[in-house]
Structure formats: C-alpha cells, structure tokens
Amino acid sequence: MGKLLTSTGTFTLGAVAGGLAAGVFLARRSRSTAEPLPELERVPHAPTDMRSILEIMEANPSDSQRVCVVGGGAFGTSMAYAASRNGHRVTMWMRDPEQAAAINASHRNPKKLSEYELPTNISATTDLASAVAGAVLIILALPCQMTPAWLAAHRDMIPPTTPLCVTSKGLYLPTKQLLSDAITDSLGRSQPLVFLSGPSFAAEIMQDFPTAVVVAGRELYLAVLVQRIMSNLHFRVYTSQDVIGVQLGGALKNPLAVGAGMISGLGFGVNTLSAAVTRSAAELTLLCTAMGGKAETIAGLAGFGDLMLTCTSSQSRNNRVG
C-alpha cells in the first residue's frame, strides 16, 4: 500500500492501519533507533553555512543547537517543548517579565499549559536581542494578524539570514494576502522562511501524543533544517516545497470547522458531519489548486489532516464557535 506518509503527508488507508501498530512499537524505542531523516543529498543547493549546520546535525544528532521561540502562548510553549526534546537549547521570547521569570524559576508557563513541567533546557526572556543571538532557527508562534506588524517593528533585531518558521494559520486580512507575502512586505527584504502546519493541538504535543506536521519552504533545505531540529518519535516533521498549499490548508479549514460545529450544535449526526468534511476537502482542493498550490498537499497533513482535527474535536476554537 506504500508508505504511511510521504514528504507532503499524503497517506493510504492500508498503511495507516499498519503504521498505527508500528507506531506503538516505535514509541518504546530509543531515539537512536528511529528511522533516519532524509539524506543531505536532497538539499545540494543549501548555502555553505546552512550545509555546515545540517552536516553537523547529521553526523552528531545529539549535538544541541540554539533555537528561539517568539511567543509565550500555548502553541509557542509546545514548540519550545518539541525542540527541547532533542536536546536543543531553547529560548522563549515574551513581553511579560513576570511570565518569563516564572518559567525560569519553576519551569512552568503560568499563563498557558501550566500543568506541564518544561525541560530545564528551555529558558525565557524579554530581551529579543539575546533570544535570537546565535539561534539557527527562529520559530514565530504569534497570532496571524499580529505577525507582520511584529516583524516590521523588530526587523533590525532579527538576523536577515536566520530562518523563520511560522506556525500561524490564516490569511492576513488588512492587505488580503497570504501570510508569506505579508511577512516579506513587512520585513522589506528576502528572509529564509518556512511554514509549519498540520493537525497539532498544543496540549497533546506536551503529553507526547504521537503528532505529525509538515513544514514547507520554497528552498527544501530550510524545511529539512526544521525537520532535523524538531523531528523525533513523538513529533514527526515532514517536508514540502508547496508553501501556498500548506498556508491555504491551514487557513481555509477554519470557517469549514465552524460549519462542522454548527452541525453538532443542531443535533445532526455522523452522516451529516462526514458529508460536510468530505465536501469541504473537495472545496479546499479546488481553491488551493486555483491559487497555485498542489492537490496532494490538501490530501495530506496540512489539508485533510488539519481539517479532520478541527472538524471533529471540541478542542478546536472554530468548532466550538459553530
């Protein structure tokens, strides 16, 4: 039946059944026995400094790197946790000095997901310059509508060659743009940029529930860098170059999930919900391909995977709104 998940996150039903059983077994094994990540030959055009980082991580997967996470909310906390699981030194940047001090003192985020203890290799600060200094990756875990303005205000503190991994899902409403275009305009320069998306509730990441996401970058080596830093047996990262499709899948499933919530609220059953989710996936595919994305992206984690998550769980805010 083929692989459980391709680079774009597409799956087959037969592989899912076998993959679930294998996943239970693999989760009990040490990280050193995990399936190797893609070979460096996949990214021959990476700049010299980026290839050096990738080669070091390939030869010594236990060597730690510096990672910055911008945002002290629930998803920012879960991203910091996921990166820390591989031994990386993670610095969270946030505006609230009391929140940062609490994280450093108690290893818990007092505002979000406070029931989970954070590893000691996660620290917090309100000093952005120190947070990004030496970081090989900056993860932006800010609300979608705030991200371009925040980048415009702090562009001089962000090294222009450091990759940004954006976790926001949505379209930028003030200018009616994809977030990738709004970010490029706000920075006024070319910045290495990738987008992380897929079915991933923050609380479940913190509980080490097996989770799979996809990271898309126009330059594949940037997505591979995020994969190298964050992927493990509990949090698997797959790569893609379909930046448009990954963004649209994450953004456009939101109103469809509101409709799914309305179905539940009206008292309809699984027949109705299944029909709505299936037709929603078809609409997502048509719109994505019309805008330049790929149909297989919507068939994967960033599309159908995220749509299933938001349409079937009350943990989804959009679903609860409906």
CSV table of C-alpha atoms in Angstrom, one decimal, residues 35-194:
chain,number,residue,atom,x,y,z
A,35,GLU,CA,14.1,5.9,11.1
A,36,PRO,CA,16.9,8.1,9.7
A,37,LEU,CA,15.9,11.5,8.3
A,38,PRO,CA,16.4,12.4,4.6
A,39,GLU,CA,20.0,12.4,3.3
A,40,LEU,CA,21.8,15.6,2.8
A,41,GLU,CA,21.9,14.9,-1.0
A,42,ARG,CA,18.3,16.1,-1.1
A,43,VAL,CA,19.5,19.6,-0.3
A,44,PRO,CA,22.5,20.2,-2.6
A,45,HIS,CA,21.8,23.9,-3.1
A,46,ALA,CA,21.9,24.9,0.6
A,47,PRO,CA,24.2,27.8,1.3
A,48,THR,CA,27.6,26.8,2.8
A,49,ASP,CA,26.8,28.0,6.3
A,50,MET,CA,23.5,26.1,6.3
A,51,ARG,CA,25.0,23.0,4.9
A,52,SER,CA,27.6,23.1,7.7
A,53,ILE,CA,24.8,23.2,10.3
A,54,LEU,CA,23.0,20.3,8.6
A,55,GLU,CA,26.1,18.2,8.2
A,56,ILE,CA,27.0,18.7,11.9
A,57,MET,CA,23.5,17.6,12.9
A,58,GLU,CA,23.7,14.7,10.5
A,59,ALA,CA,27.0,13.5,11.9
A,60,ASN,CA,26.2,14.2,15.6
A,61,PRO,CA,22.4,14.2,16.1
A,62,SER,CA,22.8,14.6,19.8
A,63,ASP,CA,24.7,18.0,19.4
A,64,SER,CA,22.5,20.8,20.6
A,65,GLN,CA,21.7,24.0,18.7
A,66,ARG,CA,20.3,27.3,19.8
A,67,VAL,CA,16.6,27.8,18.9
A,68,CYS,CA,14.5,30.9,19.6
A,69,VAL,CA,10.7,30.7,20.0
A,70,VAL,CA,8.8,34.0,19.7
A,71,GLY,CA,5.6,33.9,21.7
A,72,GLY,CA,4.7,32.6,25.2
A,73,GLY,CA,1.2,31.2,24.4
A,74,ALA,CA,0.1,27.6,24.3
A,75,PHE,CA,1.5,26.8,20.8
A,76,GLY,CA,4.8,28.6,21.4
A,77,THR,CA,5.2,26.6,24.6
A,78,SER,CA,4.5,23.4,22.8
A,79,MET,CA,7.0,24.3,20.0
A,80,ALA,CA,9.7,25.1,22.6
A,81,TYR,CA,9.0,21.7,24.2
A,82,ALA,CA,9.2,19.8,20.9
A,83,ALA,CA,12.5,21.4,20.1
A,84,SER,CA,13.9,20.8,23.6
A,85,ARG,CA,13.1,17.1,23.4
A,86,ASN,CA,16.0,16.7,21.0
A,87,GLY,CA,18.4,18.4,23.5
A,88,HIS,CA,18.5,21.8,21.8
A,89,ARG,CA,18.8,25.0,23.9
A,90,VAL,CA,15.6,26.8,23.5
A,91,THR,CA,14.9,30.4,24.5
A,92,MET,CA,11.4,31.7,24.6
A,93,TRP,CA,10.8,35.4,24.0
A,94,MET,CA,7.8,37.1,25.5
A,95,ARG,CA,6.7,40.6,26.5
A,96,ASP,CA,5.7,39.8,30.1
A,97,PRO,CA,8.7,39.8,32.5
A,98,GLU,CA,6.8,38.1,35.3
A,99,GLN,CA,5.9,35.2,32.9
A,100,ALA,CA,9.5,34.9,31.8
A,101,ALA,CA,10.7,34.9,35.4
A,102,ALA,CA,8.2,32.2,36.4
A,103,ILE,CA,9.3,30.0,33.6
A,104,ASN,CA,12.9,30.3,34.6
A,105,ALA,CA,12.2,29.7,38.2
A,106,SER,CA,9.5,27.0,38.2
A,107,HIS,CA,9.9,25.5,34.7
A,108,ARG,CA,6.2,26.0,34.0
A,109,ASN,CA,4.4,28.6,31.9
A,110,PRO,CA,2.0,30.3,34.4
A,111,LYS,CA,-0.3,31.6,31.6
A,112,LYS,CA,-0.7,28.6,29.3
A,113,LEU,CA,-0.4,24.9,29.8
A,114,SER,CA,0.8,25.4,33.4
A,115,GLU,CA,0.0,21.8,34.3
A,116,TYR,CA,3.0,20.7,32.3
A,117,GLU,CA,6.6,20.9,33.5
A,118,LEU,CA,9.1,22.3,31.0
A,119,PRO,CA,12.6,20.8,30.5
A,120,THR,CA,15.5,22.6,32.0
A,121,ASN,CA,17.0,23.4,28.6
A,122,ILE,CA,14.1,25.8,28.0
A,123,SER,CA,14.6,29.4,29.3
A,124,ALA,CA,12.6,32.6,28.8
A,125,THR,CA,13.5,36.2,28.3
A,126,THR,CA,12.0,39.6,27.4
A,127,ASP,CA,15.3,40.6,25.7
A,128,LEU,CA,14.8,39.8,22.0
A,129,ALA,CA,18.4,40.5,21.0
A,130,SER,CA,19.7,37.9,23.5
A,131,ALA,CA,17.0,35.4,22.5
A,132,VAL,CA,17.9,35.4,18.8
A,133,ALA,CA,21.7,35.6,19.3
A,134,GLY,CA,23.3,32.5,17.9
A,135,ALA,CA,20.0,30.9,17.1
A,136,VAL,CA,20.0,28.6,14.0
A,137,LEU,CA,16.2,28.9,13.8
A,138,ILE,CA,13.5,31.4,15.0
A,139,ILE,CA,10.0,29.9,15.5
A,140,LEU,CA,7.3,32.5,15.2
A,141,ALA,CA,4.3,31.4,17.3
A,142,LEU,CA,2.3,34.6,17.2
A,143,PRO,CA,-1.3,35.2,16.2
A,144,CYS,CA,-1.6,35.5,12.4
A,145,GLN,CA,-2.9,39.1,12.4
A,146,MET,CA,-0.1,40.3,14.7
A,147,THR,CA,2.8,38.6,12.9
A,148,PRO,CA,3.6,41.1,10.1
A,149,ALA,CA,3.4,44.1,12.3
A,150,TRP,CA,5.6,42.5,15.0
A,151,LEU,CA,8.2,41.6,12.4
A,152,ALA,CA,8.2,45.2,11.0
A,153,ALA,CA,8.7,46.6,14.4
A,154,HIS,CA,11.6,44.2,15.2
A,155,ARG,CA,13.2,43.6,11.8
A,156,ASP,CA,16.5,45.3,12.8
A,157,MET,CA,16.9,42.7,15.7
A,158,ILE,CA,16.3,39.7,13.5
A,159,PRO,CA,19.4,38.5,11.6
A,160,PRO,CA,18.5,38.5,7.9
A,161,THR,CA,20.0,35.1,7.3
A,162,THR,CA,18.3,33.2,10.2
A,163,PRO,CA,15.4,31.1,9.0
A,164,LEU,CA,11.9,32.0,10.3
A,165,CYS,CA,9.5,29.1,11.0
A,166,VAL,CA,5.9,30.5,11.0
A,167,THR,CA,3.3,28.5,12.9
A,168,SER,CA,0.4,31.0,12.4
A,169,LYS,CA,-2.6,29.8,10.3
A,170,GLY,CA,-4.6,32.3,8.5
A,171,LEU,CA,-4.7,35.0,5.8
A,172,TYR,CA,-3.6,38.5,6.5
A,173,LEU,CA,-6.8,40.5,6.5
A,174,PRO,CA,-5.6,44.1,6.3
A,175,THR,CA,-3.9,43.6,2.9
A,176,LYS,CA,-5.8,40.4,1.9
A,177,GLN,CA,-2.6,38.5,1.4
A,178,LEU,CA,-1.1,35.1,2.1
A,179,LEU,CA,0.9,35.4,5.3
A,180,SER,CA,4.2,34.7,3.4
A,181,ASP,CA,3.6,37.8,1.2
A,182,ALA,CA,2.7,40.0,4.1
A,183,ILE,CA,5.8,38.9,6.0
A,184,THR,CA,8.1,39.6,3.1
A,185,ASP,CA,6.5,43.1,2.7
A,186,SER,CA,6.8,43.8,6.4
A,187,LEU,CA,10.5,42.9,6.5
A,188,GLY,CA,11.3,44.7,3.3
A,189,ARG,CA,13.9,42.1,2.4
A,190,SER,CA,14.3,38.4,1.4
A,191,GLN,CA,14.3,36.3,4.6
A,192,PRO,CA,14.6,32.5,4.8
A,193,LEU,CA,11.0,31.4,5.5
A,194,VAL,CA,9.1,28.2,6.2
